[in-house]
PDB file of C-alpha atoms and ligand atoms in Angstrom:
ATOM      1  CA  MET A   1       0.134  -0.054   0.207  1.00 96.00           C
ATOM      2  CA  LYS A   2       1.348   3.308  -0.885  1.00 97.00           C
ATOM      3  CA  THR A   3       0.758   6.119   1.930  1.00 98.00           C
ATOM      4  CA  LEU A   4       1.327   9.629   1.331  1.00 98.00           C
ATOM      5  CA  VAL A   5       1.798  11.744   4.380  1.00 98.00           C
ATOM      6  CA  LEU A   6       0.924  15.384   3.913  1.00 98.00           C
ATOM      7  CA  VAL A   7       2.370  17.306   6.847  1.00 98.00           C
ATOM      8  CA  PHE A   8       0.792  20.780   7.122  1.00 98.00           C
ATOM      9  CA  HIS A   9       2.730  22.568  10.256  1.00 98.00           C
ATOM     10  CA  PRO A  10       3.699  26.301   9.506  1.00 98.00           C
ATOM     11  CA  ASP A  11       6.882  25.861  11.729  1.00 96.00           C
ATOM     12  CA  MET A  12       8.430  22.706  11.768  1.00 97.00           C
ATOM     13  CA  SER A  13      11.428  23.776  13.668  1.00 96.00           C
ATOM     14  CA  ALA A  14       9.206  24.566  16.474  1.00 97.00           C
ATOM     15  CA  SER A  15       7.224  21.642  16.493  1.00 98.00           C
ATOM     16  CA  ARG A  16       7.461  19.022  18.977  1.00 98.00           C
ATOM     17  CA  ALA A  17       4.495  16.493  18.174  1.00 98.00           C
ATOM     18  CA  ASN A  18       4.208  16.775  14.782  1.00 98.00           C
ATOM     19  CA  ARG A  19       8.256  16.865  14.187  1.00 98.00           C
ATOM     20  CA  LEU A  20       8.434  13.328  15.893  1.00 98.00           C
ATOM     21  CA  LEU A  21       5.818  11.859  14.318  1.00 98.00           C
ATOM     22  CA  ALA A  22       6.508  13.048  10.601  1.00 98.00           C
ATOM     23  CA  ALA A  23      10.124  11.755  11.542  1.00 98.00           C
ATOM     24  CA  LYS A  24       8.873   8.582  12.519  1.00 98.00           C
ATOM     25  CA  ALA A  25       6.827   8.156   9.456  1.00 98.00           C
ATOM     26  CA  GLU A  26      10.164   9.059   7.405  1.00 98.00           C
ATOM     27  CA  THR A  27      11.806   5.681   8.649  1.00 98.00           C
ATOM     28  CA  LEU A  28       8.745   3.500   7.190  1.00 98.00           C
ATOM     29  CA  GLY A  29      10.369   2.852   4.082  1.00 95.00           C
ATOM     30  CA  ASN A  30       9.554   3.433   0.308  1.00 94.00           C
ATOM     31  CA  ASP A  31       5.895   2.803   0.575  1.00 97.00           C
ATOM     32  CA  VAL A  32       5.301   5.890   2.745  1.00 98.00           C
ATOM     33  CA  THR A  33       6.146   9.340   1.553  1.00 98.00           C
ATOM     34  CA  VAL A  34       6.150  12.453   3.627  1.00 98.00           C
ATOM     35  CA  ARG A  35       5.696  16.128   2.145  1.00 98.00           C
ATOM     36  CA  TYR A  36       6.128  19.054   4.249  1.00 98.00           C
ATOM     37  CA  MET A  37       3.656  21.244   2.664  1.00 98.00           C
ATOM     38  CA  TYR A  38       4.647  24.511   4.301  1.00 98.00           C
ATOM     39  CA  ASP A  39       8.098  24.049   2.989  1.00 98.00           C
ATOM     40  CA  LEU A  40       7.014  23.268  -0.417  1.00 98.00           C
ATOM     41  CA  TYR A  41       4.538  26.149  -0.445  1.00 98.00           C
ATOM     42  CA  PRO A  42       5.975  28.999   2.023  1.00 97.00           C
ATOM     43  CA  ASP A  43       3.739  31.459  -0.179  1.00 97.00           C
ATOM     44  CA  GLN A  44       0.686  29.306  -0.257  1.00 97.00           C
ATOM     45  CA  LYS A  45       0.720  29.182  -3.965  1.00 98.00           C
ATOM     46  CA  VAL A  46       0.051  25.011  -4.123  1.00 97.00           C
ATOM     47  CA  ASP A  47       1.157  23.052  -7.369  1.00 97.00           C
ATOM     48  CA  VAL A  48      -1.803  21.789  -8.266  1.00 95.00           C
ATOM     49  CA  ALA A  49      -0.277  19.103 -10.771  1.00 93.00           C
ATOM     50  CA  ALA A  50       2.262  17.962  -8.524  1.00 96.00           C
ATOM     51  CA  GLU A  51      -0.245  17.619  -5.549  1.00 95.00           C
ATOM     52  CA  GLN A  52      -2.680  15.768  -8.047  1.00 92.00           C
ATOM     53  CA  ALA A  53       0.162  13.323  -9.218  1.00 92.00           C
ATOM     54  CA  ALA A  54       1.185  12.538  -5.666  1.00 94.00           C
ATOM     55  CA  LEU A  55      -2.357  11.957  -4.680  1.00 93.00           C
ATOM     56  CA  GLU A  56      -2.705   9.532  -7.775  1.00 91.00           C
ATOM     57  CA  ALA A  57      -0.075   7.558  -6.724  1.00 93.00           C
ATOM     58  CA  ALA A  58      -1.170   6.854  -3.279  1.00 95.00           C
ATOM     59  CA  ASP A  59      -3.405   4.299  -1.884  1.00 96.00           C
ATOM     60  CA  ARG A  60      -3.895   6.255   1.381  1.00 97.00           C
ATOM     61  CA  VAL A  61      -3.822   9.822   2.107  1.00 97.00           C
ATOM     62  CA  VAL A  62      -2.650  11.198   5.650  1.00 98.00           C
ATOM     63  CA  LEU A  63      -3.400  14.590   6.295  1.00 98.00           C
ATOM     64  CA  GLN A  64      -1.190  15.388   9.563  1.00 99.00           C
ATOM     65  CA  PHE A  65      -1.476  18.823  11.332  1.00 99.00           C
ATOM     66  CA  PRO A  66      -1.737  20.513  14.554  1.00 98.00           C
ATOM     67  CA  MET A  67      -5.307  21.574  15.337  1.00 98.00           C
ATOM     68  CA  TYR A  68      -5.552  25.515  14.985  1.00 98.00           C
ATOM     69  CA  TRP A  69      -8.716  27.131  16.330  1.00 98.00           C
ATOM     70  CA  TYR A  70     -10.747  23.810  16.444  1.00 98.00           C
ATOM     71  CA  SER A  71      -9.857  23.617  12.402  1.00 98.00           C
ATOM     72  CA  THR A  72      -6.848  23.182  10.373  1.00 98.00           C
ATOM     73  CA  PRO A  73      -3.957  25.419   9.520  1.00 98.00           C
ATOM     74  CA  ALA A  74      -4.907  27.483   6.671  1.00 98.00           C
ATOM     75  CA  LEU A  75      -2.640  26.001   4.082  1.00 98.00           C
ATOM     76  CA  LEU A  76      -4.565  22.549   4.464  1.00 98.00           C
ATOM     77  CA  LYS A  77      -7.938  24.312   3.637  1.00 98.00           C
ATOM     78  CA  GLN A  78      -5.575  25.946   0.607  1.00 97.00           C
ATOM     79  CA  TRP A  79      -4.969  22.550  -0.575  1.00 97.00           C
ATOM     80  CA  GLN A  80      -8.078  21.415  -0.031  1.00 95.00           C
ATOM     81  CA  ASP A  81      -9.356  24.387  -2.312  1.00 95.00           C
ATOM     82  CA  ASP A  82      -6.951  24.251  -5.156  1.00 94.00           C
ATOM     83  CA  VAL A  83      -6.153  20.368  -5.405  1.00 94.00           C
ATOM     84  CA  LEU A  84      -9.749  18.793  -4.948  1.00 90.00           C
ATOM     85  CA  LEU A  85     -11.088  20.104  -8.099  1.00 82.00           C
ATOM     86  CA  TYR A  86     -14.486  19.126  -9.174  1.00 71.00           C
ATOM     87  CA  GLY A  87     -14.300  16.102 -11.512  1.00 73.00           C
ATOM     88  CA  TRP A  88     -10.926  15.485 -10.621  1.00 74.00           C
ATOM     89  CA  ALA A  89     -10.972  14.783  -7.257  1.00 70.00           C
ATOM     90  CA  TYR A  90     -13.735  11.876  -8.085  1.00 65.00           C
ATOM     91  CA  GLY A  91     -10.506  10.193  -9.266  1.00 64.00           C
ATOM     92  CA  SER A  92      -9.662   9.617  -5.531  1.00 67.00           C
ATOM     93  CA  THR A  93     -12.381   6.880  -5.323  1.00 73.00           C
ATOM     94  CA  GLY A  94     -11.386   3.899  -3.212  1.00 82.00           C
ATOM     95  CA  LYS A  95      -8.413   5.682  -1.729  1.00 94.00           C
ATOM     96  CA  GLU A  96      -8.260   6.006   2.360  1.00 96.00           C
ATOM     97  CA  LEU A  97      -7.950   9.282   4.046  1.00 97.00           C
ATOM     98  CA  LEU A  98      -6.590   9.166   7.548  1.00 98.00           C
ATOM     99  CA  VAL A  99      -6.639  12.514   9.689  1.00 98.00           C
ATOM    100  CA  ALA A 100      -3.558  12.800  12.052  1.00 99.00           C
ATOM    101  CA  VAL A 101      -4.188  15.736  14.386  1.00 99.00           C
ATOM    102  CA  SER A 102      -2.752  17.072  17.338  1.00 98.00           C
ATOM    103  CA  THR A 103      -3.975  19.052  19.918  1.00 98.00           C
ATOM    104  CA  GLY A 104      -2.755  21.487  22.675  1.00 98.00           C
ATOM    105  CA  GLY A 105      -6.005  20.802  24.700  1.00 97.00           C
ATOM    106  CA  PRO A 106      -6.189  17.259  26.573  1.00 97.00           C
ATOM    107  CA  GLY A 107      -8.096  14.839  25.312  1.00 97.00           C
ATOM    108  CA  ASP A 108     -11.183  14.754  27.730  1.00 96.00           C
ATOM    109  CA  ALA A 109     -11.656  18.162  27.024  1.00 97.00           C
ATOM    110  CA  TYR A 110     -12.846  17.594  23.725  1.00 97.00           C
ATOM    111  CA  SER A 111     -16.461  16.090  24.668  1.00 97.00           C
ATOM    112  CA  HIS A 112     -19.998  17.306  25.142  1.00 97.00           C
ATOM    113  CA  GLU A 113     -19.663  17.519  29.017  1.00 96.00           C
ATOM    114  CA  SER A 114     -16.397  19.333  29.087  1.00 94.00           C
ATOM    115  CA  SER A 115     -14.891  22.581  28.295  1.00 89.00           C
ATOM    116  CA  TYR A 116     -14.856  22.806  24.493  1.00 95.00           C
ATOM    117  CA  GLY A 117     -18.365  21.020  24.169  1.00 96.00           C
ATOM    118  CA  TYR A 118     -17.580  19.154  21.025  1.00 98.00           C
ATOM    119  CA  THR A 119     -15.688  15.845  20.253  1.00 97.00           C
ATOM    120  CA  LEU A 120     -12.931  15.681  17.738  1.00 98.00           C
ATOM    121  CA  THR A 121     -14.679  13.513  15.466  1.00 97.00           C
ATOM    122  CA  GLU A 122     -17.486  16.372  15.341  1.00 97.00           C
ATOM    123  CA  LEU A 123     -14.764  19.054  14.962  1.00 98.00           C
ATOM    124  CA  LEU A 124     -13.399  17.255  11.925  1.00 98.00           C
ATOM    125  CA  ARG A 125     -16.646  16.526   9.861  1.00 97.00           C
ATOM    126  CA  PRO A 126     -15.819  19.084   7.260  1.00 97.00           C
ATOM    127  CA  LEU A 127     -12.769  16.581   6.621  1.00 97.00           C
ATOM    128  CA  GLN A 128     -14.964  13.787   6.787  1.00 97.00           C
ATOM    129  CA  ALA A 129     -17.742  15.177   4.666  1.00 95.00           C
ATOM    130  CA  THR A 130     -15.126  16.141   1.662  1.00 94.00           C
ATOM    131  CA  ALA A 131     -13.896  12.235   1.985  1.00 94.00           C
ATOM    132  CA  ASN A 132     -17.136  11.198   1.627  1.00 92.00           C
ATOM    133  CA  MET A 133     -17.820  13.653  -1.367  1.00 89.00           C
ATOM    134  CA  VAL A 134     -14.952  12.321  -3.246  1.00 89.00           C
ATOM    135  CA  GLN A 135     -15.604   8.818  -2.202  1.00 89.00           C
ATOM    136  CA  MET A 136     -12.718   8.168  -0.195  1.00 93.00           C
ATOM    137  CA  THR A 137     -12.848   6.014   2.838  1.00 95.00           C
ATOM    138  CA  TYR A 138     -12.507   8.013   6.045  1.00 97.00           C
ATOM    139  CA  LEU A 139     -10.409   6.211   8.809  1.00 98.00           C
ATOM    140  CA  GLU A 140     -10.914   7.036  12.275  1.00 98.00           C
ATOM    141  CA  PRO A 141      -8.872   9.879  13.135  1.00 98.00           C
ATOM    142  CA  PHE A 142      -5.202   9.233  14.718  1.00 98.00           C
ATOM    143  CA  THR A 143      -5.307  11.760  17.381  1.00 98.00           C
ATOM    144  CA  THR A 144      -2.301  13.044  19.606  1.00 98.00           C
ATOM    145  CA  THR A 145      -3.874  15.131  22.556  1.00 98.00           C
ATOM    146  CA  GLY A 146      -2.490  17.239  25.480  1.00 98.00           C
ATOM    147  CA  THR A 147       0.783  18.051  23.319  1.00 98.00           C
ATOM    148  CA  LEU A 148       1.098  20.767  25.716  1.00 97.00           C
ATOM    149  CA  THR A 149       2.013  18.891  28.546  1.00 97.00           C
ATOM    150  CA  ILE A 150       2.466  15.345  27.049  1.00 98.00           C
ATOM    151  CA  THR A 151       5.730  13.618  28.312  1.00 98.00           C
ATOM    152  CA  ASP A 152       8.452  12.762  26.181  1.00 98.00           C
ATOM    153  CA  GLU A 153       7.752   9.149  27.118  1.00 98.00           C
ATOM    154  CA  ALA A 154       4.048   9.260  26.165  1.00 98.00           C
ATOM    155  CA  LEU A 155       5.128  11.240  23.129  1.00 98.00           C
ATOM    156  CA  ALA A 156       7.547   8.954  21.868  1.00 98.00           C
ATOM    157  CA  LYS A 157       4.781   6.092  22.452  1.00 98.00           C
ATOM    158  CA  ARG A 158       2.525   7.800  20.341  1.00 98.00           C
ATOM    159  CA  ALA A 159       5.007   7.943  17.450  1.00 98.00           C
ATOM    160  CA  GLU A 160       5.366   4.197  17.901  1.00 98.00           C
ATOM    161  CA  ASP A 161       1.326   4.072  17.641  1.00 98.00           C
ATOM    162  CA  TYR A 162       1.668   6.234  14.544  1.00 98.00           C
ATOM    163  CA  ALA A 163       3.946   3.927  12.746  1.00 98.00           C
ATOM    164  CA  ALA A 164       2.027   0.935  13.504  1.00 98.00           C
ATOM    165  CA  THR A 165      -1.277   2.675  12.246  1.00 98.00           C
ATOM    166  CA  LEU A 166       0.691   3.745   8.811  1.00 98.00           C
ATOM    167  CA  GLN A 167       1.660   0.267   8.307  1.00 97.00           C
ATOM    168  CA  SER A 168      -1.794  -1.422   8.806  1.00 98.00           C
ATOM    169  CA  THR A 169      -3.691  -2.263   6.133  1.00 96.00           C
ATOM    170  CA  ASP A 170      -6.740  -2.892   7.944  1.00 95.00           C
ATOM    171  CA  LEU A 171      -7.761   0.276  10.110  1.00 98.00           C
ATOM    172  CA  PRO A 172     -11.071   1.145  11.591  1.00 97.00           C
ATOM    173  CA  VAL A 173     -13.265   3.046   9.038  1.00 97.00           C
ATOM    174  CA  LEU A 174     -15.525   6.048  10.495  1.00 96.00           C
ATOM    175  CA  GLU A 175     -19.040   5.492   8.511  1.00 91.00           C
ATOM    176  CA  PRO A 176     -20.544   8.813   7.079  1.00 86.00           C
ATOM    177  CA  ARG A 177     -22.995   9.271  10.121  1.00 77.00           C
ATOM    178  CA  GLY A 178     -20.509   7.590  12.711  1.00 74.00           C
TER     179      GLY A 178
HETATM  180  C1  FMN B 201      -2.866  29.421  16.082  1.00 76.94           C
HETATM  181  C2  FMN B 201      -3.098  28.270  17.079  1.00 76.94           C
HETATM  182  C3  FMN B 201      -4.107  27.739  17.423  1.00 76.94           C
HETATM  183  C4  FMN B 201      -4.546  26.799  18.176  1.00 76.94           C
HETATM  184  N1  FMN B 201      -5.533  26.360  18.439  1.00 76.94           N
HETATM  185  C5  FMN B 201      -5.992  25.075  19.157  1.00 76.94           C
HETATM  186  C6  FMN B 201      -6.923  24.484  19.052  1.00 76.94           C
HETATM  187  O1  FMN B 201      -8.211  24.976  18.531  1.00 76.94           O
HETATM  188  N2  FMN B 201      -7.094  23.381  20.094  1.00 76.94           N
HETATM  189  C7  FMN B 201      -6.288  22.859  20.637  1.00 76.94           C
HETATM  190  O2  FMN B 201      -6.246  21.913  21.521  1.00 76.94           O
HETATM  191  N3  FMN B 201      -5.079  23.427  20.558  1.00 76.94           N
HETATM  192  C8  FMN B 201      -4.686  24.459  19.915  1.00 76.94           C
HETATM  193  N4  FMN B 201      -3.444  25.105  19.800  1.00 76.94           N
HETATM  194  C9  FMN B 201      -2.470  24.200  19.872  1.00 76.94           C
HETATM  195  C10 FMN B 201      -1.887  23.014  18.928  1.00 76.94           C
HETATM  196  O3  FMN B 201      -2.743  22.479  18.697  1.00 76.94           O
HETATM  197  C11 FMN B 201      -0.499  22.842  19.701  1.00 76.94           C
HETATM  198  O4  FMN B 201       0.232  23.458  19.980  1.00 76.94           O
HETATM  199  C12 FMN B 201       0.068  21.460  18.284  1.00 76.94           C
HETATM  200  O5  FMN B 201      -1.187  20.566  18.530  1.00 76.94           O
HETATM  201  C13 FMN B 201       1.431  20.904  19.005  1.00 76.94           C
HETATM  202  O6  FMN B 201       1.916  20.357  17.943  1.00 76.94           O
HETATM  203  P1  FMN B 201       3.614  20.658  17.524  1.00 76.94           P
HETATM  204  O7  FMN B 201       4.217  20.307  18.826  1.00 76.94           O
HETATM  205  O8  FMN B 201       3.822  19.714  16.475  1.00 76.94           O
HETATM  206  O9  FMN B 201       3.510  22.334  17.175  1.00 76.94           O
HETATM  207  C14 FMN B 201      -3.303  26.352  18.619  1.00 76.94           C
HETATM  208  C15 FMN B 201      -1.993  26.429  18.384  1.00 76.94           C
HETATM  209  C16 FMN B 201      -2.068  27.835  17.625  1.00 76.94           C
HETATM  210  C17 FMN B 201      -0.416  28.068  17.297  1.00 76.94           C
END
């Protein structure tokens, strides 16, 4: 399975969580390709043909990013707007989409009863709906929560979990209304 990991972090030199996860992904061999999107497109001008070619070569697309304002960094939205063109994007049918998101807030704050009031699954619905629209299979997101306080040990464990997730060919699917 060819896996394409698109990392959307505006400042990898200041990153702790996403840098470790991306570095782990880079060790997984030729079937896993990692692209650092803010390095490629510092001016936010996405090379549509290059990105579409990268997508076409992949069986699984991973969108890896830190949560910003309960959403994605801006370049990920730009990538969606530019690359997922109507008509072309339907060529994505059958590919898998995995969201790998990190949050500063603790995991248990993302619930109806707690401070943020919404689950991560709910906040990620626009990406799920987009996957559904272009007929990609939306996998259960891989979440790394509480990054403001996470220990090095726990983060290293999360990176191992990420490697296992990226290498698994049988990940759980989140159904359209799941
Ligand atoms: C502009 C900005 C907005 C953020 N918004 C959120 C947010 O809505 N929820 C949250 O849990 N963390 C938020 N954070 C914290 C980041 O998600 C957190 O620092 C990041 O996941 C850590 O990953 P890194 O070590 O790779 O930078 C925000 C951080 C920044 C800089």
